[in-house]
PDB file of C-alpha atoms in Angstrom:
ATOM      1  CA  UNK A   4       0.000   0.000   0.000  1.00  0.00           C
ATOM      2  CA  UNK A   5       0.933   3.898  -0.423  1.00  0.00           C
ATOM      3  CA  UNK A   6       1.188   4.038   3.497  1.00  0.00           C
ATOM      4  CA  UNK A   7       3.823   0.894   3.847  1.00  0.00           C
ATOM      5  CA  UNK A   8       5.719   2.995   1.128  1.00  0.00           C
ATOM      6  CA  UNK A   9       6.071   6.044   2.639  1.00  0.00           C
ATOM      7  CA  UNK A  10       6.983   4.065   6.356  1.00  0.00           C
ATOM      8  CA  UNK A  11       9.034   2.577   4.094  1.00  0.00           C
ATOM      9  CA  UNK A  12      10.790   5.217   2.412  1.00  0.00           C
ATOM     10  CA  UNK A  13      11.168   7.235   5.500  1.00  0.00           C
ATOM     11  CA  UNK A  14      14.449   7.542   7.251  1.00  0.00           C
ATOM     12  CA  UNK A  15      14.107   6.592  10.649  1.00  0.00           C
ATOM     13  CA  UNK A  16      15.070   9.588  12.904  1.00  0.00           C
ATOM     14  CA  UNK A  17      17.489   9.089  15.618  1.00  0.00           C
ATOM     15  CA  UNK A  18      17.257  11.601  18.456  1.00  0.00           C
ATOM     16  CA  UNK A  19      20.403  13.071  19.721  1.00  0.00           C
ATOM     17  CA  UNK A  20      21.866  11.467  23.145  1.00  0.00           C
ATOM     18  CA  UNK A  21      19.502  11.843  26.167  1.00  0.00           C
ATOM     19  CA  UNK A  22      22.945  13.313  28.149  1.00  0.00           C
ATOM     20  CA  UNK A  23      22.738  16.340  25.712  1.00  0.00           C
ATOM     21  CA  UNK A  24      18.828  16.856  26.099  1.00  0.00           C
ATOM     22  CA  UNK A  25      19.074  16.179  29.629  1.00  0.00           C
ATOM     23  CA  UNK A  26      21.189  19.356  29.149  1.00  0.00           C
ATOM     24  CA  UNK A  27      19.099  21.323  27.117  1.00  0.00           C
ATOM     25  CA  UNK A  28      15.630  20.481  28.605  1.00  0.00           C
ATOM     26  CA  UNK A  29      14.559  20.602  32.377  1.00  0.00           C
ATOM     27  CA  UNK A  30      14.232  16.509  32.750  1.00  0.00           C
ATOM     28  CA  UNK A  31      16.330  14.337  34.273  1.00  0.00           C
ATOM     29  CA  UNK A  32      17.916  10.966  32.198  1.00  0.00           C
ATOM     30  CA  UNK A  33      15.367   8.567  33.644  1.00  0.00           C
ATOM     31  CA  UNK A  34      12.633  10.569  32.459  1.00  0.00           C
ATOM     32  CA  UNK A  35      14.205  11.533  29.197  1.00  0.00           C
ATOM     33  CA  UNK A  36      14.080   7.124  28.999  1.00  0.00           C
ATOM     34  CA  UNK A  37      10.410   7.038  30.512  1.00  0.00           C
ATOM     35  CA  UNK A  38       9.162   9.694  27.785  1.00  0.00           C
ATOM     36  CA  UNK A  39      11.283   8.192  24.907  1.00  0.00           C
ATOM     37  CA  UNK A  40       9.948   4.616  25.153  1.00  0.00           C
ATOM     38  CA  UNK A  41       6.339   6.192  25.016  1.00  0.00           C
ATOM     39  CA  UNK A  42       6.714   8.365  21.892  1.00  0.00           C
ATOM     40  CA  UNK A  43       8.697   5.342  20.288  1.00  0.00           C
ATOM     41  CA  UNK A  44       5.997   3.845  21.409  1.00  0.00           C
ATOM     42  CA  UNK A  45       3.360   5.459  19.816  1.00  0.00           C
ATOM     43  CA  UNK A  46       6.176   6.820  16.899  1.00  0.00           C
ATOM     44  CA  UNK A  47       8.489   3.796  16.010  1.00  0.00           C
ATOM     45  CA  UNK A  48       9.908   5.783  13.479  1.00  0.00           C
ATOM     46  CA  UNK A  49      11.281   8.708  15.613  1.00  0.00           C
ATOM     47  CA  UNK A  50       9.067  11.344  14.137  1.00  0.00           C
ATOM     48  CA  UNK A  51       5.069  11.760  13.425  1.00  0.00           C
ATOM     49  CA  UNK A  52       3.533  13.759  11.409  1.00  0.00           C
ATOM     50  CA  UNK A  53       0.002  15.986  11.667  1.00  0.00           C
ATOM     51  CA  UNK A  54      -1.896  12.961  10.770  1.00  0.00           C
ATOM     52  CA  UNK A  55      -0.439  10.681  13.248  1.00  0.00           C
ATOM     53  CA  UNK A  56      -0.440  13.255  15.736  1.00  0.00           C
ATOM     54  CA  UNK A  57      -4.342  14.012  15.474  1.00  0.00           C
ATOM     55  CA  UNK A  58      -4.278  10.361  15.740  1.00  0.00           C
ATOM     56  CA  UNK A  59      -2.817   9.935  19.232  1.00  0.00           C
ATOM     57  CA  UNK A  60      -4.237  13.173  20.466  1.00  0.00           C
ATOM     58  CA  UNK A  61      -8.192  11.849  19.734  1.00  0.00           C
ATOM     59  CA  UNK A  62      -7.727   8.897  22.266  1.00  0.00           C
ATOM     60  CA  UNK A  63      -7.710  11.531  24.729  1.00  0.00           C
ATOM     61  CA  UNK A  64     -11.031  13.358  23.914  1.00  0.00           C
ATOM     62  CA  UNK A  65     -12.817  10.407  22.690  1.00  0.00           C
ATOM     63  CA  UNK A  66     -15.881  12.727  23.065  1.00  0.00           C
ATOM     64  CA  UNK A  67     -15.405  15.514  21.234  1.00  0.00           C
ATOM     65  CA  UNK A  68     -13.709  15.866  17.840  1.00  0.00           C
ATOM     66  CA  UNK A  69     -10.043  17.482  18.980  1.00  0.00           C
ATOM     67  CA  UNK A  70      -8.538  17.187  15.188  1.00  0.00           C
ATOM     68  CA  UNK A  71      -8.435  21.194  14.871  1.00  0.00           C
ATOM     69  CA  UNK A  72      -6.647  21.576  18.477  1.00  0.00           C
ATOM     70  CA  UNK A  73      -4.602  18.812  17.572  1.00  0.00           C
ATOM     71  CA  UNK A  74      -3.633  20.561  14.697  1.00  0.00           C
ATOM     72  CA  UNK A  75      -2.876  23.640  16.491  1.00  0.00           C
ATOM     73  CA  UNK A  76      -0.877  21.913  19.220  1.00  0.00           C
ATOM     74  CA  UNK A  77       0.997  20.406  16.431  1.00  0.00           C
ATOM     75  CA  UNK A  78       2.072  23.368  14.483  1.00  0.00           C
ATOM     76  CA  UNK A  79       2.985  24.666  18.123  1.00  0.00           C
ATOM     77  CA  UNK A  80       5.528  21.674  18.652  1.00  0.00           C
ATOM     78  CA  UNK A  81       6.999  21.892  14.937  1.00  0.00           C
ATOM     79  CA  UNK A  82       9.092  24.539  15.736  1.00  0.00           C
ATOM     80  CA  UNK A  83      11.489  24.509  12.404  1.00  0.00           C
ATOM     81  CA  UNK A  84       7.672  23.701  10.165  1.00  0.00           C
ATOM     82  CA  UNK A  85       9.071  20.901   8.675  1.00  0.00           C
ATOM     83  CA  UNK A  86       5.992  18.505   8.778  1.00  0.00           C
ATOM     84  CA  UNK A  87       7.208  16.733  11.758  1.00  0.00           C
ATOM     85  CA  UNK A  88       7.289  16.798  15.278  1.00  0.00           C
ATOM     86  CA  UNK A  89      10.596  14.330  16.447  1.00  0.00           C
ATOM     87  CA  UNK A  90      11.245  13.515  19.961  1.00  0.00           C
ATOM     88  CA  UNK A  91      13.541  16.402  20.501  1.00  0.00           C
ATOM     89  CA  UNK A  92      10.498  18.560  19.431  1.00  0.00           C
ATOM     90  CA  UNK A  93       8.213  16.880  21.898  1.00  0.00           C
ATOM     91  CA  UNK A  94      10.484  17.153  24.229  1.00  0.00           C
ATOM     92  CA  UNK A  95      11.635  20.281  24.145  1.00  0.00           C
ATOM     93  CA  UNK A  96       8.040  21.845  23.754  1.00  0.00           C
ATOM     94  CA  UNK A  97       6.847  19.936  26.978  1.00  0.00           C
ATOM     95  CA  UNK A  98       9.920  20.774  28.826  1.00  0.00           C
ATOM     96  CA  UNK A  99       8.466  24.562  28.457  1.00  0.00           C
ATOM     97  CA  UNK A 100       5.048  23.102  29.097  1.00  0.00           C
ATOM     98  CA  UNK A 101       5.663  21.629  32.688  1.00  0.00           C
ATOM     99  CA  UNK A 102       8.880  22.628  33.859  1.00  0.00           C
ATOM    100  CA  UNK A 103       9.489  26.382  31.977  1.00  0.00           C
ATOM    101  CA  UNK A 104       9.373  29.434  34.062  1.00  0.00           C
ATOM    102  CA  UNK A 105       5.639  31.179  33.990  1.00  0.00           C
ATOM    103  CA  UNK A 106       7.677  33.689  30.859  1.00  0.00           C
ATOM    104  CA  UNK A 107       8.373  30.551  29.027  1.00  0.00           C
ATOM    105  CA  UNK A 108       5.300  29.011  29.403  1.00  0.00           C
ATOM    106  CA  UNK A 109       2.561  32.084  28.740  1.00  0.00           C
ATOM    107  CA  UNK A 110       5.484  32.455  25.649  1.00  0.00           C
ATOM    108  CA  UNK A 111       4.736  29.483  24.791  1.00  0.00           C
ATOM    109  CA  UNK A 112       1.124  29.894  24.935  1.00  0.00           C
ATOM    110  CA  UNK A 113       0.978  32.910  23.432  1.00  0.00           C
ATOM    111  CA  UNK A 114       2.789  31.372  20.184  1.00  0.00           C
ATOM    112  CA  UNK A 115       0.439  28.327  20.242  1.00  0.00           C
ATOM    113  CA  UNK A 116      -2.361  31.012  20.326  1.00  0.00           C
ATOM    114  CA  UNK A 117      -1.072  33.558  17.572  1.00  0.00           C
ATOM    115  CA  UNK A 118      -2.114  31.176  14.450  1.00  0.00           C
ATOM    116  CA  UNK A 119      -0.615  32.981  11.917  1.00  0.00           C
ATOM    117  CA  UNK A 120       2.873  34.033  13.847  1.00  0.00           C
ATOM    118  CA  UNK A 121       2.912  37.825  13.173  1.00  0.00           C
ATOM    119  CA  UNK A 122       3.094  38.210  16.952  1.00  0.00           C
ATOM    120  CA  UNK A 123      -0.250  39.348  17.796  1.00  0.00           C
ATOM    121  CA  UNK A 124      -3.671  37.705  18.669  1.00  0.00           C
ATOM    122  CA  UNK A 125      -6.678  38.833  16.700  1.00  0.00           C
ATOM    123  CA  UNK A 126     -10.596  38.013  17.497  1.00  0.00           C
ATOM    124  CA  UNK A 127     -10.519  35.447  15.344  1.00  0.00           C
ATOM    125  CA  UNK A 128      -7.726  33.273  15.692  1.00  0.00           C
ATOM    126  CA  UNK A 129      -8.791  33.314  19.350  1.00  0.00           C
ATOM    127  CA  UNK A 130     -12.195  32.635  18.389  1.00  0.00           C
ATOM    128  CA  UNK A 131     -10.548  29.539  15.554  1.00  0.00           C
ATOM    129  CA  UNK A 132      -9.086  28.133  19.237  1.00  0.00           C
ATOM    130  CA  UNK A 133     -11.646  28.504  21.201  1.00  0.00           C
ATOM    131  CA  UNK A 134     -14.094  26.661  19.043  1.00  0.00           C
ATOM    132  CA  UNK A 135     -11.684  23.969  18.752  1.00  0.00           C
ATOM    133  CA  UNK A 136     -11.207  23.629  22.332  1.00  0.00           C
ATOM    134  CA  UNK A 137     -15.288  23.281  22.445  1.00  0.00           C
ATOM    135  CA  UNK A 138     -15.374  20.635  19.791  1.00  0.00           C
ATOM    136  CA  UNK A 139     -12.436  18.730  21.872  1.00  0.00           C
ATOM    137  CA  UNK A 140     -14.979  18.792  24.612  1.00  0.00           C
ATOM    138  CA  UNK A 141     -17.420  17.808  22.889  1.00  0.00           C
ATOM    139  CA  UNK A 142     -21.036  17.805  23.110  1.00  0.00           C
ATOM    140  CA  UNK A 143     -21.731  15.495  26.325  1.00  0.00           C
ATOM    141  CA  UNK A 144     -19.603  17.447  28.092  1.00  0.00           C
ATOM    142  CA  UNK A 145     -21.594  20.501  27.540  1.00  0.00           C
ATOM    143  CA  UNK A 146     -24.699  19.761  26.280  1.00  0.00           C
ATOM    144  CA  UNK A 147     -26.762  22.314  26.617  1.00  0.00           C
ATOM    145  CA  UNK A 148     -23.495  24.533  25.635  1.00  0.00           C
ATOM    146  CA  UNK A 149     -25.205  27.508  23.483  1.00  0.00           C
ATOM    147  CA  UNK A 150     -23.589  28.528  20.286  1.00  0.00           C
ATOM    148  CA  UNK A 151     -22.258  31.347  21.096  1.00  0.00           C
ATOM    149  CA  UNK A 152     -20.207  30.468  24.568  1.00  0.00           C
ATOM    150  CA  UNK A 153     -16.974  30.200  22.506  1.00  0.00           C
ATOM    151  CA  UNK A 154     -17.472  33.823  20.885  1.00  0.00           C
ATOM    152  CA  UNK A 155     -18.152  35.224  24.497  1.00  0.00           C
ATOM    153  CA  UNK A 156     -15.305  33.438  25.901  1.00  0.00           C
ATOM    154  CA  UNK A 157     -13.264  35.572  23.295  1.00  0.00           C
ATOM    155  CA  UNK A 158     -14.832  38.675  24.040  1.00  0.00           C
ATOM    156  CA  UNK A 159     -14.257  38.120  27.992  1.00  0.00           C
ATOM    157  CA  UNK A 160     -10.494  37.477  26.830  1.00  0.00           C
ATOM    158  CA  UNK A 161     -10.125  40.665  24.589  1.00  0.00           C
ATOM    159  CA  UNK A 162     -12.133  42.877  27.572  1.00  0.00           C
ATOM    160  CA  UNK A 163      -9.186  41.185  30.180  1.00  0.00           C
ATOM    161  CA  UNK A 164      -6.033  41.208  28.037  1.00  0.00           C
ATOM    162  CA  UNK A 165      -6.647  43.782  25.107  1.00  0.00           C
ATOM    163  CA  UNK A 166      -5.074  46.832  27.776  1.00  0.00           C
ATOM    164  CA  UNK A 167      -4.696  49.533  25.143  1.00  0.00           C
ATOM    165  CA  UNK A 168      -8.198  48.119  23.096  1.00  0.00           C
ATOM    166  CA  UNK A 169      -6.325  48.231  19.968  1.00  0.00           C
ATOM    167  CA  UNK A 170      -8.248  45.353  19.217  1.00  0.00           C
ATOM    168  CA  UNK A 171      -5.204  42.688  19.425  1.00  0.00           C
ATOM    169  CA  UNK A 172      -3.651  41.352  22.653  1.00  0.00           C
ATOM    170  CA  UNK A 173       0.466  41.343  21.926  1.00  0.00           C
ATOM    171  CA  UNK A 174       2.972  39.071  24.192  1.00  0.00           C
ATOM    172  CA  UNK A 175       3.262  42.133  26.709  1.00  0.00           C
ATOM    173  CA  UNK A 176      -0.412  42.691  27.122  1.00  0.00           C
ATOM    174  CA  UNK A 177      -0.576  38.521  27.336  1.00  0.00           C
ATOM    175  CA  UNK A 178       1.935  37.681  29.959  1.00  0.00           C
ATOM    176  CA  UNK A 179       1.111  41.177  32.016  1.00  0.00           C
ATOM    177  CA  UNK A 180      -2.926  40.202  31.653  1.00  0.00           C
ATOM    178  CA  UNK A 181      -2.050  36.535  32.755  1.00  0.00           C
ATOM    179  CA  UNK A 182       0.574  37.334  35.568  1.00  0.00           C
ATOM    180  CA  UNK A 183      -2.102  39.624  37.315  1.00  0.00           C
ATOM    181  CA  UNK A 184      -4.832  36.768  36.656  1.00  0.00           C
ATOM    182  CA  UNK A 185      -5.055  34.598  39.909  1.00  0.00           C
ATOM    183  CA  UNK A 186      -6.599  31.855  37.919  1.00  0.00           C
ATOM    184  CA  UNK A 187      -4.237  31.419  35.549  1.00  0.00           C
ATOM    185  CA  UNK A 188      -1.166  31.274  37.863  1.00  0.00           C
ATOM    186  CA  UNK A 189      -2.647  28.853  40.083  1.00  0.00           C
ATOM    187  CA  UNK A 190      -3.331  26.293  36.390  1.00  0.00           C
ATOM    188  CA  UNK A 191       0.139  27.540  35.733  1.00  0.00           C
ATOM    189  CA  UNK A 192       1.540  25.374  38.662  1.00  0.00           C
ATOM    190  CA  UNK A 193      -1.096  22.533  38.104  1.00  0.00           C
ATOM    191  CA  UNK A 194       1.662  20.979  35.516  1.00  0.00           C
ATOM    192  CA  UNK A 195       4.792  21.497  38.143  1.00  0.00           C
ATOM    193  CA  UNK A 196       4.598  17.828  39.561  1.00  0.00           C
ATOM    194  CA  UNK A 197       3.769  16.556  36.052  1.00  0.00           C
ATOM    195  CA  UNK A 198       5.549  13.054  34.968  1.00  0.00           C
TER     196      UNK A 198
END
């Protein structure tokens, strides 16, 4: 088949040695091994791609349709856009994600939420990720969820983060918004004891 081709024809990526990531991320050797036997796991060939990713990310929202999260999540963890997300990728994206300081995580946030990079959020790509995160959810989860909570959610955002109502939030207004939010600092920590 055209899939056993392309496994095939792929090179099989090799990630570099868990002493230098050990270096470069904030996890220790052991769980370097503990995370790289579960994406090998799931990614024998050392890399996956959007489809595969979408793939392994529905088994967590079996409820809800998360392919357009996924997709954003994804395009947050390719960080050189070459397709692919290898285990240095993963890695180094959830090294940010549980163990970063609260600059490198709302960053990192901030990056997954500015869809088109040009280093601003606009009403719509908020509202693009907020329906998403909805459809993750899916419809048991709210079900009597009205239409329009995902468009209020985003105006409830702008009122809190848009400071100079410009009508775009940029990184400053995004990381001073979230710092003074007691809400999100206290999720912030949530992912401290992670793994």
């Amino acid at each position: 088949s055209v899939e056993d081709d392309f496994e095939l024809s792929t090179v099989c990526h090799r990630p570099e040695s868990m002493d230098k990531l050990e270096e470069q991320t904030k996890f220790t050797k052991k769980e370097l091994q503990v995370l790289y036997r579960g994406f090998k796991n799931e990614c024998p060939c050392g890399v996956v791609n959007e489809e595969n990713f979408k793939n392994i990310y529905s088994q967590f929202f079996p409820q809800g349709d998360s392919s357009m999260y996924a997709h954003f999540l994804f395009e947050a963890f390719d960080t050189n856009k070459n397709g692919s997300v290898s285990f240095e990728d993963f890695v180094f994206g959830l090294s940010i994600i549980l163990r970063g300081t609260i600059n490198d995580r709302l960053n990192w946030a901030f990056n997954l939420y500015d869809l088109n990079k040009d280093g601003c959020i606009t009403k719509e790509e908020m509202l693009d990720i907020m329906k998403s995160i909805y459809d993750m959810m899916g419809k048991y989860t709210y079900p009597t969820m009205i239409d329009d909570a995902p468009r209020e959610h985003v105006e409830s955002f702008f009122q809190k983060m848009d400071q100079n109502r410009d009508g775009v939030v940029t990184i400053d207004e995004f990381i001073d918004s979230c710092k003074k939010d007691e809400n999100i600092m206290q999720s912030m920590q949530l992912f401290d004891n992670v793994i």
